């Protein structure tokens, strides 16, 4: 088979290999047992399953199982699989199941993996992606929502367990936008960069901060790097900037789910309003529209937001 690799620059998905079995066993914890595997694994059992996964790839079967790897060190961080046929699915639906090992949780990796998997599913002819989650598994449901899935009722498993359904139309893919504010004069410096991801939503437009908007700090300065003291203020500026941009769209469209995935600032050069400015332009960039108004930097270096 031709090796499939999917990457967004932070996370890479590639088919599971037999060599991954030991890492998978080492990463299994109570959460993965409860929500994903349904029982404690053995090395032999994992190896047998991984061989089956490879056979499915080789024969273009309905199961496509990926390892989730981080680009920083290529370590196996978890797994994600797609099933193009499964009990309860309608034609064109693709089931997605995922799990991260404990040390990799809380960094936004699962959301990135789901987004990569949905793009692959769409390329392979899938029409709708489905994530089925037990109501108590709040973390998995949150990943589904951040990846643009919306609630769609529930079913019962063979053992009677309730499964809440989250679905997303694969014919509509997320869009991303970014804006880098870099202005330097003899009197002042202004710097900020914001990246957003936009997916269609049900109900009303929402704006949220992603799991790891400061992941760039660890890449630049090492694994122990932390956001600056004004983290909370910058997060609020990013949300305010997106809302400002949405409210000023010349022709408001359908509801959106906007996630701020990156906030880049410099301690000395990022001032009040810079992140809001970058976030507004990032949203317009994601939507591919000409800014209906033009925030600007005045002669004193202060961001101005016209009504």
PDB file of N, CA, C and O in Angstrom, residues 209-252:
ATOM      1  N   UNK A 209     -11.588  30.079  22.695  1.00  0.00           N
ATOM      2  CA  UNK A 209     -10.139  29.928  22.631  1.00  0.00           C
ATOM      3  C   UNK A 209      -9.815  28.443  22.574  1.00  0.00           C
ATOM      4  O   UNK A 209     -10.371  27.646  23.335  1.00  0.00           O
ATOM      5  N   UNK A 210      -8.931  28.045  21.657  1.00  0.00           N
ATOM      6  CA  UNK A 210      -8.549  26.647  21.511  1.00  0.00           C
ATOM      7  C   UNK A 210      -7.786  26.120  22.711  1.00  0.00           C
ATOM      8  O   UNK A 210      -7.464  26.854  23.656  1.00  0.00           O
ATOM      9  N   UNK A 211      -7.478  24.838  22.668  1.00  0.00           N
ATOM     10  CA  UNK A 211      -6.817  24.178  23.794  1.00  0.00           C
ATOM     11  C   UNK A 211      -5.417  24.702  24.065  1.00  0.00           C
ATOM     12  O   UNK A 211      -4.962  24.712  25.203  1.00  0.00           O
ATOM     13  N   UNK A 212      -4.712  25.112  23.018  1.00  0.00           N
ATOM     14  CA  UNK A 212      -3.284  25.394  23.189  1.00  0.00           C
ATOM     15  C   UNK A 212      -2.859  26.593  22.344  1.00  0.00           C
ATOM     16  O   UNK A 212      -2.004  26.470  21.469  1.00  0.00           O
ATOM     17  N   UNK A 213      -3.393  27.781  22.603  1.00  0.00           N
ATOM     18  CA  UNK A 213      -3.061  28.933  21.755  1.00  0.00           C
ATOM     19  C   UNK A 213      -1.614  29.396  21.892  1.00  0.00           C
ATOM     20  O   UNK A 213      -1.128  30.156  21.059  1.00  0.00           O
ATOM     21  N   UNK A 214      -0.938  28.933  22.952  1.00  0.00           N
ATOM     22  CA  UNK A 214       0.458  29.326  23.155  1.00  0.00           C
ATOM     23  C   UNK A 214       1.423  28.166  22.923  1.00  0.00           C
ATOM     24  O   UNK A 214       2.538  28.156  23.441  1.00  0.00           O
ATOM     25  N   UNK A 215       1.006  27.187  22.126  1.00  0.00           N
ATOM     26  CA  UNK A 215       1.895  26.075  21.817  1.00  0.00           C
ATOM     27  C   UNK A 215       3.183  26.526  21.151  1.00  0.00           C
ATOM     28  O   UNK A 215       4.228  25.884  21.291  1.00  0.00           O
ATOM     29  N   UNK A 216       3.138  27.660  20.436  1.00  0.00           N
ATOM     30  CA  UNK A 216       4.332  28.177  19.771  1.00  0.00           C
ATOM     31  C   UNK A 216       5.435  28.499  20.764  1.00  0.00           C
ATOM     32  O   UNK A 216       6.631  28.450  20.418  1.00  0.00           O
ATOM     33  N   UNK A 217       5.067  28.819  22.005  1.00  0.00           N
ATOM     34  CA  UNK A 217       6.086  29.136  23.020  1.00  0.00           C
ATOM     35  C   UNK A 217       6.974  27.928  23.304  1.00  0.00           C
ATOM     36  O   UNK A 217       8.201  28.058  23.437  1.00  0.00           O
ATOM     37  N   UNK A 218       6.362  26.734  23.399  1.00  0.00           N
ATOM     38  CA  UNK A 218       7.163  25.542  23.676  1.00  0.00           C
ATOM     39  C   UNK A 218       8.064  25.209  22.495  1.00  0.00           C
ATOM     40  O   UNK A 218       9.191  24.739  22.679  1.00  0.00           O
ATOM     41  N   UNK A 219       7.548  25.454  21.284  1.00  0.00           N
ATOM     42  CA  UNK A 219       8.381  25.208  20.109  1.00  0.00           C
ATOM     43  C   UNK A 219       9.579  26.148  20.083  1.00  0.00           C
ATOM     44  O   UNK A 219      10.699  25.751  19.751  1.00  0.00           O
ATOM     45  N   UNK A 220       9.335  27.406  20.446  1.00  0.00           N
ATOM     46  CA  UNK A 220      10.399  28.414  20.370  1.00  0.00           C
ATOM     47  C   UNK A 220      11.353  28.367  21.554  1.00  0.00           C
ATOM     48  O   UNK A 220      12.567  28.557  21.383  1.00  0.00           O
ATOM     49  N   UNK A 221      10.839  28.093  22.755  1.00  0.00           N
ATOM     50  CA  UNK A 221      11.652  28.260  23.955  1.00  0.00           C
ATOM     51  C   UNK A 221      11.815  27.001  24.802  1.00  0.00           C
ATOM     52  O   UNK A 221      12.489  27.026  25.820  1.00  0.00           O
ATOM     53  N   UNK A 222      11.182  25.888  24.395  1.00  0.00           N
ATOM     54  CA  UNK A 222      11.340  24.660  25.147  1.00  0.00           C
ATOM     55  C   UNK A 222      10.058  24.229  25.828  1.00  0.00           C
ATOM     56  O   UNK A 222       9.098  25.009  25.948  1.00  0.00           O
ATOM     57  N   UNK A 223      10.004  22.987  26.302  1.00  0.00           N
ATOM     58  CA  UNK A 223       8.757  22.407  26.813  1.00  0.00           C
ATOM     59  C   UNK A 223       8.223  23.058  28.076  1.00  0.00           C
ATOM     60  O   UNK A 223       7.051  22.877  28.414  1.00  0.00           O
ATOM     61  N   UNK A 224       9.045  23.808  28.808  1.00  0.00           N
ATOM     62  CA  UNK A 224       8.586  24.411  30.059  1.00  0.00           C
ATOM     63  C   UNK A 224       8.142  25.855  29.898  1.00  0.00           C
ATOM     64  O   UNK A 224       7.812  26.519  30.893  1.00  0.00           O
ATOM     65  N   UNK A 225       8.149  26.378  28.680  1.00  0.00           N
ATOM     66  CA  UNK A 225       7.780  27.772  28.454  1.00  0.00           C
ATOM     67  C   UNK A 225       6.310  27.998  28.795  1.00  0.00           C
ATOM     68  O   UNK A 225       5.453  27.166  28.513  1.00  0.00           O
ATOM     69  N   UNK A 226       6.035  29.134  29.420  1.00  0.00           N
ATOM     70  CA  UNK A 226       4.680  29.469  29.841  1.00  0.00           C
ATOM     71  C   UNK A 226       4.257  30.808  29.248  1.00  0.00           C
ATOM     72  O   UNK A 226       5.108  31.652  28.929  1.00  0.00           O
ATOM     73  N   UNK A 227       2.936  31.038  29.101  1.00  0.00           N
ATOM     74  CA  UNK A 227       2.463  32.335  28.606  1.00  0.00           C
ATOM     75  C   UNK A 227       2.860  33.454  29.562  1.00  0.00           C
ATOM     76  O   UNK A 227       3.137  33.229  30.746  1.00  0.00           O
ATOM     77  N   UNK A 228       2.839  34.676  29.050  1.00  0.00           N
ATOM     78  CA  UNK A 228       3.149  35.833  29.874  1.00  0.00           C
ATOM     79  C   UNK A 228       2.007  36.108  30.857  1.00  0.00           C
ATOM     80  O   UNK A 228       0.925  35.545  30.763  1.00  0.00           O
ATOM     81  N   UNK A 229       2.264  37.011  31.769  1.00  0.00           N
ATOM     82  CA  UNK A 229       1.315  37.250  32.857  1.00  0.00           C
ATOM     83  C   UNK A 229      -0.035  37.747  32.355  1.00  0.00           C
ATOM     84  O   UNK A 229      -1.060  37.538  32.997  1.00  0.00           O
ATOM     85  N   UNK A 230      -0.062  38.413  31.201  1.00  0.00           N
ATOM     86  CA  UNK A 230      -1.314  38.978  30.699  1.00  0.00           C
ATOM     87  C   UNK A 230      -2.084  38.003  29.811  1.00  0.00           C
ATOM     88  O   UNK A 230      -2.874  38.416  28.964  1.00  0.00           O
ATOM     89  N   UNK A 231      -1.872  36.727  30.006  1.00  0.00           N
ATOM     90  CA  UNK A 231      -2.521  35.709  29.177  1.00  0.00           C
ATOM     91  C   UNK A 231      -4.029  35.913  29.120  1.00  0.00           C
ATOM     92  O   UNK A 231      -4.641  35.909  28.050  1.00  0.00           O
ATOM     93  N   UNK A 232      -4.662  36.098  30.268  1.00  0.00           N
ATOM     94  CA  UNK A 232      -6.115  36.250  30.299  1.00  0.00           C
ATOM     95  C   UNK A 232      -6.593  37.457  29.510  1.00  0.00           C
ATOM     96  O   UNK A 232      -7.594  37.395  28.791  1.00  0.00           O
ATOM     97  N   UNK A 233      -5.866  38.570  29.619  1.00  0.00           N
ATOM     98  CA  UNK A 233      -6.234  39.775  28.887  1.00  0.00           C
ATOM     99  C   UNK A 233      -6.120  39.600  27.385  1.00  0.00           C
ATOM    100  O   UNK A 233      -6.961  40.085  26.616  1.00  0.00           O
ATOM    101  N   UNK A 234      -5.069  38.895  26.950  1.00  0.00           N
ATOM    102  CA  UNK A 234      -4.888  38.677  25.515  1.00  0.00           C
ATOM    103  C   UNK A 234      -5.939  37.723  24.960  1.00  0.00           C
ATOM    104  O   UNK A 234      -6.401  37.894  23.825  1.00  0.00           O
ATOM    105  N   UNK A 235      -6.299  36.716  25.727  1.00  0.00           N
ATOM    106  CA  UNK A 235      -7.376  35.810  25.298  1.00  0.00           C
ATOM    107  C   UNK A 235      -8.677  36.592  25.091  1.00  0.00           C
ATOM    108  O   UNK A 235      -9.391  36.382  24.114  1.00  0.00           O
ATOM    109  N   UNK A 236      -8.976  37.490  26.019  1.00  0.00           N
ATOM    110  CA  UNK A 236     -10.202  38.278  25.887  1.00  0.00           C
ATOM    111  C   UNK A 236     -10.120  39.200  24.684  1.00  0.00           C
ATOM    112  O   UNK A 236     -11.110  39.385  23.958  1.00  0.00           O
ATOM    113  N   UNK A 237      -8.948  39.788  24.436  1.00  0.00           N
ATOM    114  CA  UNK A 237      -8.784  40.628  23.246  1.00  0.00           C
ATOM    115  C   UNK A 237      -9.040  39.829  21.971  1.00  0.00           C
ATOM    116  O   UNK A 237      -9.647  40.336  21.017  1.00  0.00           O
ATOM    117  N   UNK A 238      -8.550  38.604  21.926  1.00  0.00           N
ATOM    118  CA  UNK A 238      -8.751  37.775  20.736  1.00  0.00           C
ATOM    119  C   UNK A 238     -10.240  37.532  20.499  1.00  0.00           C
ATOM    120  O   UNK A 238     -10.732  37.636  19.366  1.00  0.00           O
ATOM    121  N   UNK A 239     -10.963  37.197  21.556  1.00  0.00           N
ATOM    122  CA  UNK A 239     -12.413  36.983  21.438  1.00  0.00           C
ATOM    123  C   UNK A 239     -13.100  38.273  20.998  1.00  0.00           C
ATOM    124  O   UNK A 239     -13.963  38.275  20.105  1.00  0.00           O
ATOM    125  N   UNK A 240     -12.711  39.403  21.609  1.00  0.00           N
ATOM    126  CA  UNK A 240     -13.326  40.689  21.258  1.00  0.00           C
ATOM    127  C   UNK A 240     -13.059  41.048  19.797  1.00  0.00           C
ATOM    128  O   UNK A 240     -13.933  41.591  19.108  1.00  0.00           O
ATOM    129  N   UNK A 241     -11.830  40.750  19.325  1.00  0.00           N
ATOM    130  CA  UNK A 241     -11.498  41.059  17.941  1.00  0.00           C
ATOM    131  C   UNK A 241     -12.324  40.263  16.953  1.00  0.00           C
ATOM    132  O   UNK A 241     -12.800  40.788  15.938  1.00  0.00           O
ATOM    133  N   UNK A 242     -12.517  38.975  17.234  1.00  0.00           N
ATOM    134  CA  UNK A 242     -13.338  38.141  16.351  1.00  0.00           C
ATOM    135  C   UNK A 242     -14.782  38.640  16.342  1.00  0.00           C
ATOM    136  O   UNK A 242     -15.411  38.765  15.287  1.00  0.00           O
ATOM    137  N   UNK A 243     -15.312  38.939  17.517  1.00  0.00           N
ATOM    138  CA  UNK A 243     -16.695  39.412  17.578  1.00  0.00           C
ATOM    139  C   UNK A 243     -16.850  40.752  16.849  1.00  0.00           C
ATOM    140  O   UNK A 243     -17.862  40.991  16.167  1.00  0.00           O
ATOM    141  N   UNK A 244     -15.874  41.613  17.002  1.00  0.00           N
ATOM    142  CA  UNK A 244     -15.888  42.890  16.281  1.00  0.00           C
ATOM    143  C   UNK A 244     -15.978  42.628  14.779  1.00  0.00           C
ATOM    144  O   UNK A 244     -16.767  43.259  14.060  1.00  0.00           O
ATOM    145  N   UNK A 245     -15.164  41.697  14.278  1.00  0.00           N
ATOM    146  CA  UNK A 245     -15.131  41.393  12.849  1.00  0.00           C
ATOM    147  C   UNK A 245     -16.449  40.784  12.375  1.00  0.00           C
ATOM    148  O   UNK A 245     -16.953  41.128  11.302  1.00  0.00           O
ATOM    149  N   UNK A 246     -17.010  39.873  13.168  1.00  0.00           N
ATOM    150  CA  UNK A 246     -18.272  39.225  12.787  1.00  0.00           C
ATOM    151  C   UNK A 246     -19.400  40.256  12.733  1.00  0.00           C
ATOM    152  O   UNK A 246     -20.212  40.265  11.796  1.00  0.00           O
ATOM    153  N   UNK A 247     -19.452  41.124  13.724  1.00  0.00           N
ATOM    154  CA  UNK A 247     -20.556  42.095  13.815  1.00  0.00           C
ATOM    155  C   UNK A 247     -20.535  43.111  12.682  1.00  0.00           C
ATOM    156  O   UNK A 247     -21.556  43.732  12.370  1.00  0.00           O
ATOM    157  N   UNK A 248     -19.377  43.251  12.039  1.00  0.00           N
ATOM    158  CA  UNK A 248     -19.262  44.257  10.975  1.00  0.00           C
ATOM    159  C   UNK A 248     -19.252  43.664   9.571  1.00  0.00           C
ATOM    160  O   UNK A 248     -18.964  44.371   8.605  1.00  0.00           O
ATOM    161  N   UNK A 249     -19.558  42.390   9.466  1.00  0.00           N
ATOM    162  CA  UNK A 249     -19.659  41.788   8.143  1.00  0.00           C
ATOM    163  C   UNK A 249     -20.784  42.462   7.358  1.00  0.00           C
ATOM    164  O   UNK A 249     -21.883  42.678   7.878  1.00  0.00           O
ATOM    165  N   UNK A 250     -20.489  42.784   6.098  1.00  0.00           N
ATOM    166  CA  UNK A 250     -21.467  43.505   5.285  1.00  0.00           C
ATOM    167  C   UNK A 250     -22.722  42.680   5.061  1.00  0.00           C
ATOM    168  O   UNK A 250     -23.831  43.207   5.023  1.00  0.00           O
ATOM    169  N   UNK A 251     -22.547  41.365   4.885  1.00  0.00           N
ATOM    170  CA  UNK A 251     -23.688  40.476   4.650  1.00  0.00           C
ATOM    171  C   UNK A 251     -23.574  39.278   5.582  1.00  0.00           C
ATOM    172  O   UNK A 251     -22.962  38.261   5.229  1.00  0.00           O
ATOM    173  N   UNK A 252     -24.114  39.383   6.786  1.00  0.00           N
ATOM    174  CA  UNK A 252     -24.003  38.267   7.736  1.00  0.00           C
ATOM    175  C   UNK A 252     -24.537  36.975   7.139  1.00  0.00           C
ATOM    176  O   UNK A 252     -25.624  36.942   6.560  1.00  0.00           O
TER     177      UNK A 252
END
